CSV table of C-alpha atoms in Angstrom, one decimal:
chain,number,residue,atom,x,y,z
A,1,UNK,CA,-30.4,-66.1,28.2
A,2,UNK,CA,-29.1,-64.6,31.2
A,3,UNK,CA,-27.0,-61.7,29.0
A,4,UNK,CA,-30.8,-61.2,26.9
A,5,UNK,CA,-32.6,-60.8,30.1
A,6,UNK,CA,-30.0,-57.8,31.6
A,7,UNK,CA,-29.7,-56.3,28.2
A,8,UNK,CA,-33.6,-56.0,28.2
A,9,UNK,CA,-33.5,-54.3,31.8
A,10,UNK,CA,-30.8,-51.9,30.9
A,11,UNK,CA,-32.5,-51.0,27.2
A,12,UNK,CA,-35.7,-50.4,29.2
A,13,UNK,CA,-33.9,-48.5,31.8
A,14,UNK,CA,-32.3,-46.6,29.1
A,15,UNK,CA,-35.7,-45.6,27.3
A,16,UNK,CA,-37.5,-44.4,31.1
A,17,UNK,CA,-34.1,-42.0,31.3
A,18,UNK,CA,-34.5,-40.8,27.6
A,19,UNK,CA,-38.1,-40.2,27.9
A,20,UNK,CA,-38.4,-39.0,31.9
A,21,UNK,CA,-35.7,-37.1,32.8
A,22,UNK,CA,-33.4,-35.6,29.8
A,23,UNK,CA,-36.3,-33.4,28.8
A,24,UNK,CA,-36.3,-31.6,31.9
A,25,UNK,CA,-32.3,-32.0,32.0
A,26,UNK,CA,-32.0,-30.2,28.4
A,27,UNK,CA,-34.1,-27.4,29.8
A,28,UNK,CA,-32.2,-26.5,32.5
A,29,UNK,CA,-29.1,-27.0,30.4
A,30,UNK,CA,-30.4,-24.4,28.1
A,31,UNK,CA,-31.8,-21.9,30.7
A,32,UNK,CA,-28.4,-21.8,32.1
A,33,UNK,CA,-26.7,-21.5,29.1
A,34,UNK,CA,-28.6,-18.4,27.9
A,35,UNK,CA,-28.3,-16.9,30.7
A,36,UNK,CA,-24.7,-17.2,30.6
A,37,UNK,CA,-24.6,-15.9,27.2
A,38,UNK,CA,-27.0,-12.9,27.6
A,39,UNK,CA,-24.2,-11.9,29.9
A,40,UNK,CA,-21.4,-12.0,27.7
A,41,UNK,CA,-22.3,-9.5,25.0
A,42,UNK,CA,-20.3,-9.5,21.3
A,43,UNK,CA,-16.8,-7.9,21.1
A,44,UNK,CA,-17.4,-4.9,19.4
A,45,UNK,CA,-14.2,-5.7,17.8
A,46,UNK,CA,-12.8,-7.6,14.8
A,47,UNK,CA,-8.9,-8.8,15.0
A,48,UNK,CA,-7.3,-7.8,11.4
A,49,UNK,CA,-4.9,-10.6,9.9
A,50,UNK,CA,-1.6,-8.8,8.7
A,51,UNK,CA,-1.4,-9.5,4.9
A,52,UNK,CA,1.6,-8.8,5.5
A,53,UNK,CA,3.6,-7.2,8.6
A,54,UNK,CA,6.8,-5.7,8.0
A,55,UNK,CA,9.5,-4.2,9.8
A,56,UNK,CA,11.9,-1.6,8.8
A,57,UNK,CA,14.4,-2.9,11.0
A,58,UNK,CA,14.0,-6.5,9.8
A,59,UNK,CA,12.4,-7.9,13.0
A,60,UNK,CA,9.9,-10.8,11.9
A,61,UNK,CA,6.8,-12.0,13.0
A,62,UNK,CA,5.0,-15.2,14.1
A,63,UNK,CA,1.4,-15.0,14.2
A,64,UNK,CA,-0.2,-16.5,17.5
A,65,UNK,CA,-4.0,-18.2,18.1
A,66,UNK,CA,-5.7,-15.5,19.5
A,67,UNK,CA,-4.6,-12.9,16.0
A,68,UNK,CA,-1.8,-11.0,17.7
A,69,UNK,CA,1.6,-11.3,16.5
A,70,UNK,CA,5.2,-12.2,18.5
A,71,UNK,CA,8.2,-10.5,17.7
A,72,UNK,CA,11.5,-12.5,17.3
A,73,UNK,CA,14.7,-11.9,15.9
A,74,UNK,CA,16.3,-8.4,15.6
A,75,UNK,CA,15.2,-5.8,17.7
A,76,UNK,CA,16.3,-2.4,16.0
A,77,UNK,CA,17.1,0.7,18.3
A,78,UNK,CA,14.1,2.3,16.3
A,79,UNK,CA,12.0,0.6,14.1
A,80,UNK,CA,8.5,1.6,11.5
A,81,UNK,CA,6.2,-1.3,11.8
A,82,UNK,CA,4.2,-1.5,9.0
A,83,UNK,CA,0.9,-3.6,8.9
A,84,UNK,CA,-1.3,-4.4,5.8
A,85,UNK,CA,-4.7,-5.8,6.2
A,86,UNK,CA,-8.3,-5.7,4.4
A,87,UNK,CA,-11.3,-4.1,6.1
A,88,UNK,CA,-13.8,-6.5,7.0
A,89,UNK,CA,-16.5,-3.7,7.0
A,90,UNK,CA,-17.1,-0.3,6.1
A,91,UNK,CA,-17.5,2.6,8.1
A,92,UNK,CA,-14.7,2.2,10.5
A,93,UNK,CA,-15.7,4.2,13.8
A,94,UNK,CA,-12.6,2.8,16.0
A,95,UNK,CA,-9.1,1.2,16.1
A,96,UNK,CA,-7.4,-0.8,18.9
A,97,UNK,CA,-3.7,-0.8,18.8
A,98,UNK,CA,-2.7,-3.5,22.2
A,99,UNK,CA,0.5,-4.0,22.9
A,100,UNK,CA,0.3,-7.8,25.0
A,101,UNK,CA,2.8,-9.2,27.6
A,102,UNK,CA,4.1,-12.4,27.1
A,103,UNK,CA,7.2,-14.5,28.7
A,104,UNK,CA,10.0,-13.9,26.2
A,105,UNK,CA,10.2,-10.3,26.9
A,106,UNK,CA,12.3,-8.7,29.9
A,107,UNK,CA,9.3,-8.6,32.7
A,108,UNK,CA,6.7,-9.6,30.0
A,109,UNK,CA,6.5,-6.9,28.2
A,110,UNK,CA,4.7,-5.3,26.5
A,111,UNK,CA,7.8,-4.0,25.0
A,112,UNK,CA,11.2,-5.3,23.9
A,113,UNK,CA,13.3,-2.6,25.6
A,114,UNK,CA,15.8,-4.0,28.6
A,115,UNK,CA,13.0,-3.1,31.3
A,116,UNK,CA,9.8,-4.1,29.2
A,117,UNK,CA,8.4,-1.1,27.9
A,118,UNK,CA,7.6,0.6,24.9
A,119,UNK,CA,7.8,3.5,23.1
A,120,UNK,CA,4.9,4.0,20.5
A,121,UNK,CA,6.0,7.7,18.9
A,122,UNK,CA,3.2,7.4,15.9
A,123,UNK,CA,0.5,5.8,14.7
A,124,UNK,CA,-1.1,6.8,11.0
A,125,UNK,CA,-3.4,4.8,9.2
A,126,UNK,CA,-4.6,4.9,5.3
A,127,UNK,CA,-7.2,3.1,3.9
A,128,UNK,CA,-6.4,2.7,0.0
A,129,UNK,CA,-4.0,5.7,0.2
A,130,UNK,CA,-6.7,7.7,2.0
A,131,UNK,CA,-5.3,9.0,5.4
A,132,UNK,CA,-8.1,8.7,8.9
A,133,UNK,CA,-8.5,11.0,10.7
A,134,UNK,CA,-7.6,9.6,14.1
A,135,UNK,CA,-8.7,11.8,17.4
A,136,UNK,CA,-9.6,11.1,21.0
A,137,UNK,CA,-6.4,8.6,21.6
A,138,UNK,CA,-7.1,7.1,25.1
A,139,UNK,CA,-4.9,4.3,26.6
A,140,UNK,CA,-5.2,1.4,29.8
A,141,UNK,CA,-2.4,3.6,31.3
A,142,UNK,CA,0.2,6.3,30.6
A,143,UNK,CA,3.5,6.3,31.8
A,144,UNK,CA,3.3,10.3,32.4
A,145,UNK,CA,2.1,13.7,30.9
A,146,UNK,CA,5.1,13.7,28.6
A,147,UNK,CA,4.5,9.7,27.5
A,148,UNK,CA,1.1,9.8,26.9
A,149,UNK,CA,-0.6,8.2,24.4
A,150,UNK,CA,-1.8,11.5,22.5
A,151,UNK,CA,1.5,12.1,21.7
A,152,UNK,CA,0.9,9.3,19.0
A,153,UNK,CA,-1.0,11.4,16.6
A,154,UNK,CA,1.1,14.7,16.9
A,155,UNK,CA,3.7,16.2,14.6
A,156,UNK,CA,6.6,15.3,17.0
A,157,UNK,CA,8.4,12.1,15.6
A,158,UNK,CA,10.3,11.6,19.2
A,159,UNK,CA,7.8,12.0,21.5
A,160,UNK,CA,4.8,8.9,21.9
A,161,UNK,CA,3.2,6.3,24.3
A,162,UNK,CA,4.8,4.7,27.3
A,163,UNK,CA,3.6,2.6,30.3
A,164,UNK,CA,6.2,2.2,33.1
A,165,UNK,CA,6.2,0.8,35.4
A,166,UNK,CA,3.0,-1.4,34.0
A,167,UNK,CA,4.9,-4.4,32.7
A,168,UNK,CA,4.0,-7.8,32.4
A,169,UNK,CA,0.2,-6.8,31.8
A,170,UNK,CA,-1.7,-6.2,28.7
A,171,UNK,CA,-2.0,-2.8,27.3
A,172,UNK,CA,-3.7,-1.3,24.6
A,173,UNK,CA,-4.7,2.2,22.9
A,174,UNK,CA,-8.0,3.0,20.9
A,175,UNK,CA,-8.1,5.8,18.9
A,176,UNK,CA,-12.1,7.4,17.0
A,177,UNK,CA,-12.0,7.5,13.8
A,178,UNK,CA,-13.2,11.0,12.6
A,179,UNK,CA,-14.0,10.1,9.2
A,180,UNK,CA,-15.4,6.7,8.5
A,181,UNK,CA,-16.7,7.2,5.7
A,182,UNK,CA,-13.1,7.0,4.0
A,183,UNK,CA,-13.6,3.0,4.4
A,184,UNK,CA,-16.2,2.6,2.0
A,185,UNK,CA,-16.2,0.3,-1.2
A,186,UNK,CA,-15.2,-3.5,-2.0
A,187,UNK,CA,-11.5,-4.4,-1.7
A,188,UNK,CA,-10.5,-1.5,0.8
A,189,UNK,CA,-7.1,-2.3,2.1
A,190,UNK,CA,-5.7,-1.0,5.5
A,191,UNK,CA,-2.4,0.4,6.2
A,192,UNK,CA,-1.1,0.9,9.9
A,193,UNK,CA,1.8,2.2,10.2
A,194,UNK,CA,3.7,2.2,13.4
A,195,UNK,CA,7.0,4.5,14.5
A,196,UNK,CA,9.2,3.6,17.6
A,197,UNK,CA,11.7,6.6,17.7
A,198,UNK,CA,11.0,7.6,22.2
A,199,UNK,CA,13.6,5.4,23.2
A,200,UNK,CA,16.0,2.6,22.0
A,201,UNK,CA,14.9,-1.0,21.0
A,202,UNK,CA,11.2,0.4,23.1
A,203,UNK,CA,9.8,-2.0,20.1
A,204,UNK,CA,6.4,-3.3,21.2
A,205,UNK,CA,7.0,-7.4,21.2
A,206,UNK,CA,3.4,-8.9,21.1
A,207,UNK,CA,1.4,-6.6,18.9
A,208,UNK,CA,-2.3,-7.3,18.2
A,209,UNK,CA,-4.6,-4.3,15.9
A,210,UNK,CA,-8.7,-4.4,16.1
A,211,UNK,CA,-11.4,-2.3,14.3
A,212,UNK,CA,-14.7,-1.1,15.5
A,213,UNK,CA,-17.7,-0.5,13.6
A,214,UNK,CA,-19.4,0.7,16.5
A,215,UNK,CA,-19.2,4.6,17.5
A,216,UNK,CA,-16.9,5.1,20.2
């Protein structure tokens, strides 16, 4: 009798809460959480999953949660990185290129040279065996004039992208894509191709490639 009589308190206690207060609880929750994500606009980018990623020089890959990919095992004095993925839109306006920091590199990263950095000499991309057109290369931070990041799209196989004394942080380039219309049609398949000839074993360790259908 005595356990009916409490569980009769608490039930109606229970039904004042549900009825009295969550309503005006849920709002605020709501409100607050709008806000929050009015704030927070859409990535403009999409993450590509290699289907596959190769390297010449026979370093392999293990894919990590957030869609970039850790380099283990050999680490070639040069090496062509070659990554295969479908477009997941047409129209491609933009491409990221990030080389990431992470603990198993000398000072992070983002490369796998002795001191951390990289050495990104080119960068071309095909979509079905037709070549974009990549201009405008801009980059979170050049190492000098002479290792800057538009020295990935020229004719010069030795010269390229570097960022000391940068390490340990997260880096990335994003190039316009001056004709998007060449990433048109069902089943287009993207081909980055990535050479590291600057500097010996400058191999980029945690690589991670995005697409933008946005202009730049």
């Amino acid at each position: 009798a005595k356990y009916e009589q409490d569980l009769s308190k608490l039930t109606a206690e229970a039904e004042r809460y549900k009825k009295e207060e969550v309503p005006a609880k849920l709002r605020q929750w709501l409100e607050k959480n709008r806000a929050k994500k009015s704030q927070e606009p859409a990535s403009p980018w999409t993450v590509l999953r290699a289907e596959p990623l190769v390297s010449k020089g026979g370093t392999k890959f293990e894919r990590q949660a957030d869609g970039s990919y850790l380099a283990t095992g050999p680490n070639p004095d040069f090496d062509t990185y070659t990554f295969v993925a479908p477009a997941p839109f047409e129209k491609i306006h933009a491409v990221r290129i990030e080389a990431l920091a992470h603990e198993s590199m000398v000072k992070g990263g983002p490369g796998r040279a002795g001191n951390g950095n990289i050495g990104l000499s080119d960068v071309a991309i095909t979509a079905n065996n037709t070549p974009l057109k990549l201009a405008n290369p801009r980059a979170t931070f050049n190492q000098t004039d002479n290792l800057h990041v538009k020295l990935t799209i020229d004719e010069n196989k030795k010269s390229g992208w570097a960022v000391d004394p940068q390490f340990g942080k997260d880096h990335a380039a994003v190039y316009e894509v001056a004709n998007p219309e060449a990433v048109a049609g069902e089943n287009k398949r993207l081909t980055f191709t990535l050479g590291f000839n600057v500097n010996t074993r400058h191999n980029i360790g945690r690589l991670r490639i995005s697409v933008s259908s946005r202009p730049a």
